[in-house]
Amino acid sequence: MSKINDNVEKGALLYEGKAKKVFLTSDPGLVIIHYKDDATAFNGVKKGTITDKGKVNNRMTALIFTRLEREGIPTHLVRQLNEREQLCRKVEIVLLEVIGRNVVAGSASKRLGLPEGSEIDEPIYEICYKNDALGDPLINDSHALALKLATREELAQIYAYTDRINRILQKIFLDCGLRLIDFKFEFGRTVDGEIVLADEISPDTCRLWDSETNEKLDKDRFRRDLGGVESAYLEVIRRIEAELGSDNA
Ligand code: TMP
């Protein structure tokens, strides 16, 4: 075990996902999340590496979660530890991927037959069953209840948080010259049964377009082989750091 600080010591690897590793700590209520440079798309079919992505996504998530906490949204973040790691509350991940869309893009463009970039008057919220073997299928609330993925009360809380977070993030990103086109959130349950925002908010999990040029500054550059992947991630963190860096995440 290597010593972190405040007497929390890093323990064994608990879980390794596509983009992150989760380590146990000497405190049973806390984990350390390590952000990797590994990138996948299309449910792991396309694989690659984005240099320094782990550093960008760790820092961006820490900055944004810190701001959200300040705005009254509970998250799993305790604090950023170093360039690639953050200390988080250990939560049980709710097996839902919650997607919000402010502008039509990606799979919604295909499903709805609308060109990418089509404006919508109200955000669209979708839920997917977080299950890699099934390819994270789109479901509705009655599926989520029938499969016991969440209770009715938890679903209501998750939708309410998602809408509030979307509105806070749209403003933060716009102040950075970025349009929040769409995003994916994940939530966790604490030991006390509280719903908190978990996972990450980064160019891996949000579509971010430059507000002047509509240039794509997110993982679509990797998914679609557009080039300039690393520089897009660096440009996003440069702008977010300038906007939120004084918050002391
Ligand atoms: P989609 O248009 O492909 O459904 O993606 C919607 C948003 O969700 C987009 O911002 C990218 C994000 N996303 C993830 O974070 N993980 C995923 O596995 C997928 C498919 C999308």
PDB file of C-alpha atoms and ligand atoms in Angstrom:
ATOM      1  CA  MET A   1       0.000   0.000   0.000  1.00  0.00           C
ATOM      2  CA  SER A   2       1.386   3.444  -0.867  1.00  0.00           C
ATOM      3  CA  LYS A   3       0.541   6.359   1.385  1.00  0.00           C
ATOM      4  CA  ILE A   4      -1.562   9.170  -0.139  1.00  0.00           C
ATOM      5  CA  ASN A   5      -2.218  11.804   2.534  1.00  0.00           C
ATOM      6  CA  ASP A   6      -4.676  12.322   5.375  1.00  0.00           C
ATOM      7  CA  ASN A   7      -3.868   8.684   6.268  1.00  0.00           C
ATOM      8  CA  VAL A   8      -5.669   7.225   3.235  1.00  0.00           C
ATOM      9  CA  GLU A   9      -3.544   4.515   1.653  1.00  0.00           C
ATOM     10  CA  LYS A  10      -3.924   3.133  -1.859  1.00  0.00           C
ATOM     11  CA  GLY A  11      -4.885  -0.542  -1.885  1.00  0.00           C
ATOM     12  CA  ALA A  12      -5.610  -3.310  -4.387  1.00  0.00           C
ATOM     13  CA  LEU A  13      -7.123  -2.859  -7.834  1.00  0.00           C
ATOM     14  CA  LEU A  14     -10.890  -3.285  -7.442  1.00  0.00           C
ATOM     15  CA  TYR A  15     -11.968  -2.912 -11.066  1.00  0.00           C
ATOM     16  CA  GLU A  16     -10.519  -1.950 -14.439  1.00  0.00           C
ATOM     17  CA  GLY A  17     -12.792  -0.409 -17.041  1.00  0.00           C
ATOM     18  CA  LYS A  18     -12.126   0.860 -20.557  1.00  0.00           C
ATOM     19  CA  ALA A  19     -10.866   4.293 -19.494  1.00  0.00           C
ATOM     20  CA  LYS A  20     -10.315   4.071 -15.733  1.00  0.00           C
ATOM     21  CA  LYS A  21      -9.025   1.866 -12.931  1.00  0.00           C
ATOM     22  CA  VAL A  22     -10.578   1.833  -9.460  1.00  0.00           C
ATOM     23  CA  PHE A  23      -8.420   1.043  -6.411  1.00  0.00           C
ATOM     24  CA  LEU A  24      -9.533   0.216  -2.892  1.00  0.00           C
ATOM     25  CA  THR A  25      -8.089   2.313  -0.080  1.00  0.00           C
ATOM     26  CA  SER A  26      -7.450   1.829   3.622  1.00  0.00           C
ATOM     27  CA  ASP A  27     -10.828   3.550   4.171  1.00  0.00           C
ATOM     28  CA  PRO A  28     -13.675   1.182   3.153  1.00  0.00           C
ATOM     29  CA  GLY A  29     -15.829   4.153   2.168  1.00  0.00           C
ATOM     30  CA  LEU A  30     -13.295   5.593  -0.284  1.00  0.00           C
ATOM     31  CA  VAL A  31     -11.747   4.535  -3.605  1.00  0.00           C
ATOM     32  CA  ILE A  32      -9.029   6.005  -5.815  1.00  0.00           C
ATOM     33  CA  ILE A  33      -9.972   6.425  -9.479  1.00  0.00           C
ATOM     34  CA  HIS A  34      -7.066   6.413 -11.949  1.00  0.00           C
ATOM     35  CA  TYR A  35      -7.686   7.888 -15.426  1.00  0.00           C
ATOM     36  CA  LYS A  36      -5.984   6.073 -18.348  1.00  0.00           C
ATOM     37  CA  ASP A  37      -5.120   7.265 -21.852  1.00  0.00           C
ATOM     38  CA  ASP A  38      -6.921   4.252 -23.385  1.00  0.00           C
ATOM     39  CA  ALA A  39      -9.795   5.139 -25.694  1.00  0.00           C
ATOM     40  CA  THR A  40     -12.489   2.913 -27.137  1.00  0.00           C
ATOM     41  CA  ALA A  41     -15.511   3.527 -29.317  1.00  0.00           C
ATOM     42  CA  PHE A  42     -18.492   1.548 -30.622  1.00  0.00           C
ATOM     43  CA  ASN A  43     -18.651  -0.592 -27.479  1.00  0.00           C
ATOM     44  CA  GLY A  44     -14.948  -1.412 -27.501  1.00  0.00           C
ATOM     45  CA  VAL A  45     -14.699  -2.359 -31.194  1.00  0.00           C
ATOM     46  CA  LYS A  46     -12.381   0.580 -32.003  1.00  0.00           C
ATOM     47  CA  LYS A  47      -9.386   0.852 -29.665  1.00  0.00           C
ATOM     48  CA  GLY A  48      -6.603   3.406 -29.341  1.00  0.00           C
ATOM     49  CA  THR A  49      -4.688   5.740 -27.095  1.00  0.00           C
ATOM     50  CA  ILE A  50      -5.091   9.482 -26.713  1.00  0.00           C
ATOM     51  CA  THR A  51      -1.891  10.891 -25.199  1.00  0.00           C
ATOM     52  CA  ASP A  52      -2.568  12.665 -21.871  1.00  0.00           C
ATOM     53  CA  LYS A  53      -6.342  12.078 -22.120  1.00  0.00           C
ATOM     54  CA  GLY A  54      -6.270  10.643 -18.589  1.00  0.00           C
ATOM     55  CA  LYS A  55      -4.740  13.832 -17.226  1.00  0.00           C
ATOM     56  CA  VAL A  56      -7.244  16.041 -19.074  1.00  0.00           C
ATOM     57  CA  ASN A  57     -10.284  13.995 -18.021  1.00  0.00           C
ATOM     58  CA  ASN A  58      -9.144  13.688 -14.394  1.00  0.00           C
ATOM     59  CA  ARG A  59      -8.559  17.446 -14.098  1.00  0.00           C
ATOM     60  CA  MET A  60     -11.722  18.431 -15.975  1.00  0.00           C
ATOM     61  CA  THR A  61     -13.909  16.098 -13.908  1.00  0.00           C
ATOM     62  CA  ALA A  62     -12.366  17.389 -10.663  1.00  0.00           C
ATOM     63  CA  LEU A  63     -12.923  21.033 -11.659  1.00  0.00           C
ATOM     64  CA  ILE A  64     -16.501  20.480 -12.817  1.00  0.00           C
ATOM     65  CA  PHE A  65     -17.579  18.225  -9.924  1.00  0.00           C
ATOM     66  CA  THR A  66     -16.120  20.763  -7.456  1.00  0.00           C
ATOM     67  CA  ARG A  67     -18.207  23.533  -9.072  1.00  0.00           C
ATOM     68  CA  LEU A  68     -21.322  21.319  -9.106  1.00  0.00           C
ATOM     69  CA  GLU A  69     -20.881  20.530  -5.376  1.00  0.00           C
ATOM     70  CA  ARG A  70     -20.724  24.266  -4.778  1.00  0.00           C
ATOM     71  CA  GLU A  71     -24.036  24.568  -6.656  1.00  0.00           C
ATOM     72  CA  GLY A  72     -25.626  21.947  -4.375  1.00  0.00           C
ATOM     73  CA  ILE A  73     -25.257  18.831  -6.554  1.00  0.00           C
ATOM     74  CA  PRO A  74     -23.850  15.878  -4.575  1.00  0.00           C
ATOM     75  CA  THR A  75     -21.050  13.993  -6.367  1.00  0.00           C
ATOM     76  CA  HIS A  76     -18.729  11.091  -5.561  1.00  0.00           C
ATOM     77  CA  LEU A  77     -15.641  13.344  -5.699  1.00  0.00           C
ATOM     78  CA  VAL A  78     -13.670  13.911  -2.504  1.00  0.00           C
ATOM     79  CA  ARG A  79     -10.668  15.595  -4.110  1.00  0.00           C
ATOM     80  CA  GLN A  80      -8.126  15.355  -6.915  1.00  0.00           C
ATOM     81  CA  LEU A  81      -4.953  13.618  -5.668  1.00  0.00           C
ATOM     82  CA  ASN A  82      -2.524  14.028  -8.561  1.00  0.00           C
ATOM     83  CA  GLU A  83      -2.425  14.329 -12.361  1.00  0.00           C
ATOM     84  CA  ARG A  84      -4.192  11.032 -12.986  1.00  0.00           C
ATOM     85  CA  GLU A  85      -5.977  10.158  -9.745  1.00  0.00           C
ATOM     86  CA  GLN A  86      -8.875  11.354  -7.643  1.00  0.00           C
ATOM     87  CA  LEU A  87     -10.201  10.239  -4.277  1.00  0.00           C
ATOM     88  CA  CYS A  88     -13.896   9.396  -4.453  1.00  0.00           C
ATOM     89  CA  ARG A  89     -16.640   8.050  -2.244  1.00  0.00           C
ATOM     90  CA  LYS A  90     -17.224   4.350  -2.932  1.00  0.00           C
ATOM     91  CA  VAL A  91     -20.652   4.064  -4.530  1.00  0.00           C
ATOM     92  CA  GLU A  92     -22.752   1.395  -6.175  1.00  0.00           C
ATOM     93  CA  ILE A  93     -23.104   2.524  -9.787  1.00  0.00           C
ATOM     94  CA  VAL A  94     -26.723   2.768 -10.960  1.00  0.00           C
ATOM     95  CA  LEU A  95     -26.815   0.653 -14.143  1.00  0.00           C
ATOM     96  CA  LEU A  96     -28.135   3.505 -16.277  1.00  0.00           C
ATOM     97  CA  GLU A  97     -26.354   5.778 -18.746  1.00  0.00           C
ATOM     98  CA  VAL A  98     -28.280   9.032 -18.633  1.00  0.00           C
ATOM     99  CA  ILE A  99     -27.972  10.980 -21.863  1.00  0.00           C
ATOM    100  CA  GLY A 100     -28.965  14.585 -22.349  1.00  0.00           C
ATOM    101  CA  ARG A 101     -29.183  16.345 -25.701  1.00  0.00           C
ATOM    102  CA  ASN A 102     -29.381  20.097 -26.314  1.00  0.00           C
ATOM    103  CA  VAL A 103     -28.711  19.827 -30.053  1.00  0.00           C
ATOM    104  CA  VAL A 104     -29.316  16.765 -32.246  1.00  0.00           C
ATOM    105  CA  ALA A 105     -26.125  14.762 -32.922  1.00  0.00           C
ATOM    106  CA  GLY A 106     -24.736  11.232 -32.951  1.00  0.00           C
ATOM    107  CA  SER A 107     -27.202   8.379 -32.487  1.00  0.00           C
ATOM    108  CA  ALA A 108     -30.150  10.800 -32.095  1.00  0.00           C
ATOM    109  CA  SER A 109     -29.430  12.213 -35.537  1.00  0.00           C
ATOM    110  CA  LYS A 110     -29.707   8.694 -37.005  1.00  0.00           C
ATOM    111  CA  ARG A 111     -32.702   7.656 -34.887  1.00  0.00           C
ATOM    112  CA  LEU A 112     -34.738  10.812 -35.513  1.00  0.00           C
ATOM    113  CA  GLY A 113     -33.693  11.367 -39.137  1.00  0.00           C
ATOM    114  CA  LEU A 114     -32.524  14.908 -38.403  1.00  0.00           C
ATOM    115  CA  PRO A 115     -29.205  16.390 -39.556  1.00  0.00           C
ATOM    116  CA  GLU A 116     -26.471  16.745 -36.960  1.00  0.00           C
ATOM    117  CA  GLY A 117     -26.644  20.251 -35.498  1.00  0.00           C
ATOM    118  CA  SER A 118     -30.464  20.484 -35.666  1.00  0.00           C
ATOM    119  CA  GLU A 119     -31.690  22.802 -32.889  1.00  0.00           C
ATOM    120  CA  ILE A 120     -34.352  21.602 -30.417  1.00  0.00           C
ATOM    121  CA  ASP A 121     -36.434  23.816 -28.115  1.00  0.00           C
ATOM    122  CA  GLU A 122     -36.236  21.557 -25.068  1.00  0.00           C
ATOM    123  CA  PRO A 123     -33.480  19.167 -23.967  1.00  0.00           C
ATOM    124  CA  ILE A 124     -34.053  15.500 -24.765  1.00  0.00           C
ATOM    125  CA  TYR A 125     -33.257  13.077 -21.927  1.00  0.00           C
ATOM    126  CA  GLU A 126     -32.719   9.370 -22.581  1.00  0.00           C
ATOM    127  CA  ILE A 127     -31.710   6.416 -20.448  1.00  0.00           C
ATOM    128  CA  CYS A 128     -29.712   3.384 -21.559  1.00  0.00           C
ATOM    129  CA  TYR A 129     -29.240   0.089 -19.724  1.00  0.00           C
ATOM    130  CA  LYS A 130     -25.552   0.086 -18.766  1.00  0.00           C
ATOM    131  CA  ASN A 131     -24.683  -3.395 -20.007  1.00  0.00           C
ATOM    132  CA  ASP A 132     -21.699  -3.858 -22.360  1.00  0.00           C
ATOM    133  CA  ALA A 133     -22.799  -7.345 -23.447  1.00  0.00           C
ATOM    134  CA  LEU A 134     -26.063  -5.861 -24.758  1.00  0.00           C
ATOM    135  CA  GLY A 135     -24.399  -2.716 -26.185  1.00  0.00           C
ATOM    136  CA  ASP A 136     -26.018  -0.332 -23.650  1.00  0.00           C
ATOM    137  CA  PRO A 137     -29.520  -0.400 -25.231  1.00  0.00           C
ATOM    138  CA  LEU A 138     -31.875   2.578 -25.056  1.00  0.00           C
ATOM    139  CA  ILE A 139     -34.676   1.833 -22.586  1.00  0.00           C
ATOM    140  CA  ASN A 140     -37.502   3.767 -20.913  1.00  0.00           C
ATOM    141  CA  ASP A 141     -38.561   4.293 -17.314  1.00  0.00           C
ATOM    142  CA  SER A 142     -40.774   1.202 -17.213  1.00  0.00           C
ATOM    143  CA  HIS A 143     -37.847  -0.979 -18.338  1.00  0.00           C
ATOM    144  CA  ALA A 144     -35.691   0.582 -15.601  1.00  0.00           C
ATOM    145  CA  LEU A 145     -38.380  -0.139 -12.978  1.00  0.00           C
ATOM    146  CA  ALA A 146     -39.124  -3.658 -14.248  1.00  0.00           C
ATOM    147  CA  LEU A 147     -35.413  -4.541 -14.285  1.00  0.00           C
ATOM    148  CA  LYS A 148     -35.019  -2.937 -10.821  1.00  0.00           C
ATOM    149  CA  LEU A 149     -32.222  -0.710 -12.116  1.00  0.00           C
ATOM    150  CA  ALA A 150     -33.617   2.117  -9.980  1.00  0.00           C
ATOM    151  CA  THR A 151     -36.679   2.874  -7.882  1.00  0.00           C
ATOM    152  CA  ARG A 152     -39.337   5.375  -8.982  1.00  0.00           C
ATOM    153  CA  GLU A 153     -37.963   7.878  -6.434  1.00  0.00           C
ATOM    154  CA  GLU A 154     -34.379   7.363  -7.631  1.00  0.00           C
ATOM    155  CA  LEU A 155     -35.411   7.883 -11.259  1.00  0.00           C
ATOM    156  CA  ALA A 156     -37.151  11.151 -10.370  1.00  0.00           C
ATOM    157  CA  GLN A 157     -34.050  12.304  -8.469  1.00  0.00           C
ATOM    158  CA  ILE A 158     -31.760  11.311 -11.361  1.00  0.00           C
ATOM    159  CA  TYR A 159     -33.839  13.225 -13.939  1.00  0.00           C
ATOM    160  CA  ALA A 160     -34.036  16.275 -11.655  1.00  0.00           C
ATOM    161  CA  TYR A 161     -30.255  16.310 -11.076  1.00  0.00           C
ATOM    162  CA  THR A 162     -29.575  15.705 -14.777  1.00  0.00           C
ATOM    163  CA  ASP A 163     -31.651  18.697 -15.845  1.00  0.00           C
ATOM    164  CA  ARG A 164     -30.089  20.951 -13.190  1.00  0.00           C
ATOM    165  CA  ILE A 165     -26.563  19.840 -14.068  1.00  0.00           C
ATOM    166  CA  ASN A 166     -27.264  20.306 -17.789  1.00  0.00           C
ATOM    167  CA  ARG A 167     -28.316  23.922 -17.212  1.00  0.00           C
ATOM    168  CA  ILE A 168     -25.280  24.661 -15.001  1.00  0.00           C
ATOM    169  CA  LEU A 169     -22.886  23.023 -17.476  1.00  0.00           C
ATOM    170  CA  GLN A 170     -24.338  24.756 -20.534  1.00  0.00           C
ATOM    171  CA  LYS A 171     -23.556  28.111 -18.908  1.00  0.00           C
ATOM    172  CA  ILE A 172     -20.039  27.126 -17.775  1.00  0.00           C
ATOM    173  CA  PHE A 173     -19.173  25.768 -21.210  1.00  0.00           C
ATOM    174  CA  LEU A 174     -20.627  28.761 -23.037  1.00  0.00           C
ATOM    175  CA  ASP A 175     -18.401  31.007 -20.895  1.00  0.00           C
ATOM    176  CA  CYS A 176     -15.534  28.882 -22.291  1.00  0.00           C
ATOM    177  CA  GLY A 177     -16.720  29.350 -25.894  1.00  0.00           C
ATOM    178  CA  LEU A 178     -18.093  25.796 -26.034  1.00  0.00           C
ATOM    179  CA  ARG A 179     -21.573  24.527 -26.908  1.00  0.00           C
ATOM    180  CA  LEU A 180     -22.685  21.520 -24.838  1.00  0.00           C
ATOM    181  CA  ILE A 181     -24.328  19.491 -27.603  1.00  0.00           C
ATOM    182  CA  ASP A 182     -24.972  16.324 -25.577  1.00  0.00           C
ATOM    183  CA  PHE A 183     -23.559  14.285 -22.709  1.00  0.00           C
ATOM    184  CA  LYS A 184     -23.715  11.045 -20.740  1.00  0.00           C
ATOM    185  CA  PHE A 185     -23.927  11.009 -16.933  1.00  0.00           C
ATOM    186  CA  GLU A 186     -23.723   8.137 -14.480  1.00  0.00           C
ATOM    187  CA  PHE A 187     -25.013   8.167 -10.924  1.00  0.00           C
ATOM    188  CA  GLY A 188     -24.094   6.143  -7.847  1.00  0.00           C
ATOM    189  CA  ARG A 189     -25.748   5.123  -4.580  1.00  0.00           C
ATOM    190  CA  THR A 190     -23.817   5.833  -1.395  1.00  0.00           C
ATOM    191  CA  VAL A 191     -23.968   3.451   1.577  1.00  0.00           C
ATOM    192  CA  ASP A 192     -26.714   5.710   2.940  1.00  0.00           C
ATOM    193  CA  GLY A 193     -28.761   5.236  -0.235  1.00  0.00           C
ATOM    194  CA  GLU A 194     -28.124   8.795  -1.430  1.00  0.00           C
ATOM    195  CA  ILE A 195     -27.963   9.353  -5.217  1.00  0.00           C
ATOM    196  CA  VAL A 196     -24.787  11.197  -6.262  1.00  0.00           C
ATOM    197  CA  LEU A 197     -23.253  12.126  -9.606  1.00  0.00           C
ATOM    198  CA  ALA A 198     -20.427   9.665 -10.397  1.00  0.00           C
ATOM    199  CA  ASP A 199     -18.094   8.678 -13.259  1.00  0.00           C
ATOM    200  CA  GLU A 200     -16.696  11.631 -15.257  1.00  0.00           C
ATOM    201  CA  ILE A 201     -17.590  14.725 -17.235  1.00  0.00           C
ATOM    202  CA  SER A 202     -15.029  15.141 -19.998  1.00  0.00           C
ATOM    203  CA  PRO A 203     -14.586  15.288 -23.785  1.00  0.00           C
ATOM    204  CA  ASP A 204     -15.024  11.469 -23.665  1.00  0.00           C
ATOM    205  CA  THR A 205     -18.559  11.833 -22.331  1.00  0.00           C
ATOM    206  CA  CYS A 206     -19.743  15.160 -23.783  1.00  0.00           C
ATOM    207  CA  ARG A 207     -19.978  16.541 -27.299  1.00  0.00           C
ATOM    208  CA  LEU A 208     -18.446  20.015 -27.179  1.00  0.00           C
ATOM    209  CA  TRP A 209     -18.407  22.268 -30.230  1.00  0.00           C
ATOM    210  CA  ASP A 210     -16.579  25.593 -30.477  1.00  0.00           C
ATOM    211  CA  SER A 211     -19.283  28.233 -30.187  1.00  0.00           C
ATOM    212  CA  GLU A 212     -17.818  30.390 -32.967  1.00  0.00           C
ATOM    213  CA  THR A 213     -16.821  27.766 -35.543  1.00  0.00           C
ATOM    214  CA  ASN A 214     -18.747  24.616 -34.465  1.00  0.00           C
ATOM    215  CA  GLU A 215     -15.428  22.748 -34.592  1.00  0.00           C
ATOM    216  CA  LYS A 216     -15.759  19.423 -32.747  1.00  0.00           C
ATOM    217  CA  LEU A 217     -13.579  19.444 -29.597  1.00  0.00           C
ATOM    218  CA  ASP A 218     -14.422  16.019 -28.162  1.00  0.00           C
ATOM    219  CA  LYS A 219     -14.102  12.272 -28.618  1.00  0.00           C
ATOM    220  CA  ASP A 220     -15.909  12.367 -31.980  1.00  0.00           C
ATOM    221  CA  ARG A 221     -12.475  13.357 -33.384  1.00  0.00           C
ATOM    222  CA  PHE A 222     -11.296   9.863 -32.315  1.00  0.00           C
ATOM    223  CA  ARG A 223     -14.549   8.012 -33.129  1.00  0.00           C
ATOM    224  CA  ARG A 224     -14.685   9.487 -36.654  1.00  0.00           C
ATOM    225  CA  ASP A 225     -10.930   9.695 -37.410  1.00  0.00           C
ATOM    226  CA  LEU A 226     -11.032  13.477 -37.769  1.00  0.00           C
ATOM    227  CA  GLY A 227      -7.417  14.016 -36.572  1.00  0.00           C
ATOM    228  CA  GLY A 228      -6.296  16.596 -34.015  1.00  0.00           C
ATOM    229  CA  VAL A 229      -7.615  14.481 -31.139  1.00  0.00           C
ATOM    230  CA  GLU A 230      -4.981  15.364 -28.508  1.00  0.00           C
ATOM    231  CA  SER A 231      -5.012  19.062 -29.377  1.00  0.00           C
ATOM    232  CA  ALA A 232      -8.822  19.168 -29.012  1.00  0.00           C
ATOM    233  CA  TYR A 233      -8.645  17.680 -25.489  1.00  0.00           C
ATOM    234  CA  LEU A 234      -5.854  20.127 -24.556  1.00  0.00           C
ATOM    235  CA  GLU A 235      -7.845  23.078 -25.903  1.00  0.00           C
ATOM    236  CA  VAL A 236     -10.889  22.079 -23.818  1.00  0.00           C
ATOM    237  CA  ILE A 237      -8.896  21.744 -20.570  1.00  0.00           C
ATOM    238  CA  ARG A 238      -7.078  25.030 -21.258  1.00  0.00           C
ATOM    239  CA  ARG A 239     -10.443  26.824 -21.445  1.00  0.00           C
ATOM    240  CA  ILE A 240     -11.976  24.996 -18.442  1.00  0.00           C
ATOM    241  CA  GLU A 241      -8.882  25.613 -16.309  1.00  0.00           C
ATOM    242  CA  ALA A 242      -9.060  29.337 -17.154  1.00  0.00           C
ATOM    243  CA  GLU A 243     -12.757  29.412 -16.160  1.00  0.00           C
ATOM    244  CA  LEU A 244     -12.805  27.150 -13.072  1.00  0.00           C
ATOM    245  CA  GLY A 245      -9.143  26.740 -12.036  1.00  0.00           C
ATOM    246  CA  SER A 246      -9.399  29.308  -9.245  1.00  0.00           C
ATOM    247  CA  ASP A 247     -12.078  27.134  -7.520  1.00  0.00           C
ATOM    248  CA  ASN A 248      -9.236  25.019  -6.036  1.00  0.00           C
ATOM    249  CA  ALA A 249     -10.502  21.587  -6.983  1.00  0.00           C
TER     250      ALA A 249
HETATM  251  P1  TMP B   1     -24.698   9.035 -28.843  1.00  0.00           P
HETATM  252  O1  TMP B   1     -25.133  10.157 -29.714  1.00  0.00           O
HETATM  253  O2  TMP B   1     -23.680   8.136 -29.488  1.00  0.00           O
HETATM  254  O3  TMP B   1     -25.858   8.285 -28.271  1.00  0.00           O
HETATM  255  O4  TMP B   1     -23.935   9.706 -27.603  1.00  0.00           O
HETATM  256  C1  TMP B   1     -24.586  10.640 -26.782  1.00  0.00           C
HETATM  257  C2  TMP B   1     -23.581  11.201 -25.775  1.00  0.00           C
HETATM  258  O5  TMP B   1     -23.151  10.203 -24.869  1.00  0.00           O
HETATM  259  C3  TMP B   1     -22.301  11.766 -26.395  1.00  0.00           C
HETATM  260  O6  TMP B   1     -21.965  12.964 -25.710  1.00  0.00           O
HETATM  261  C4  TMP B   1     -21.257  10.727 -26.143  1.00  0.00           C
HETATM  262  C5  TMP B   1     -21.729  10.054 -24.886  1.00  0.00           C
HETATM  263  N1  TMP B   1     -21.432   8.640 -24.861  1.00  0.00           N
HETATM  264  C6  TMP B   1     -20.660   8.122 -23.840  1.00  0.00           C
HETATM  265  O7  TMP B   1     -20.185   8.841 -22.980  1.00  0.00           O
HETATM  266  N2  TMP B   1     -20.436   6.785 -23.829  1.00  0.00           N
HETATM  267  C7  TMP B   1     -20.925   5.938 -24.776  1.00  0.00           C
HETATM  268  O8  TMP B   1     -20.682   4.728 -24.708  1.00  0.00           O
HETATM  269  C8  TMP B   1     -21.729   6.485 -25.823  1.00  0.00           C
HETATM  270  C9  TMP B   1     -22.305   5.596 -26.885  1.00  0.00           C
HETATM  271  C10 TMP B   1     -21.966   7.841 -25.816  1.00  0.00           C
END
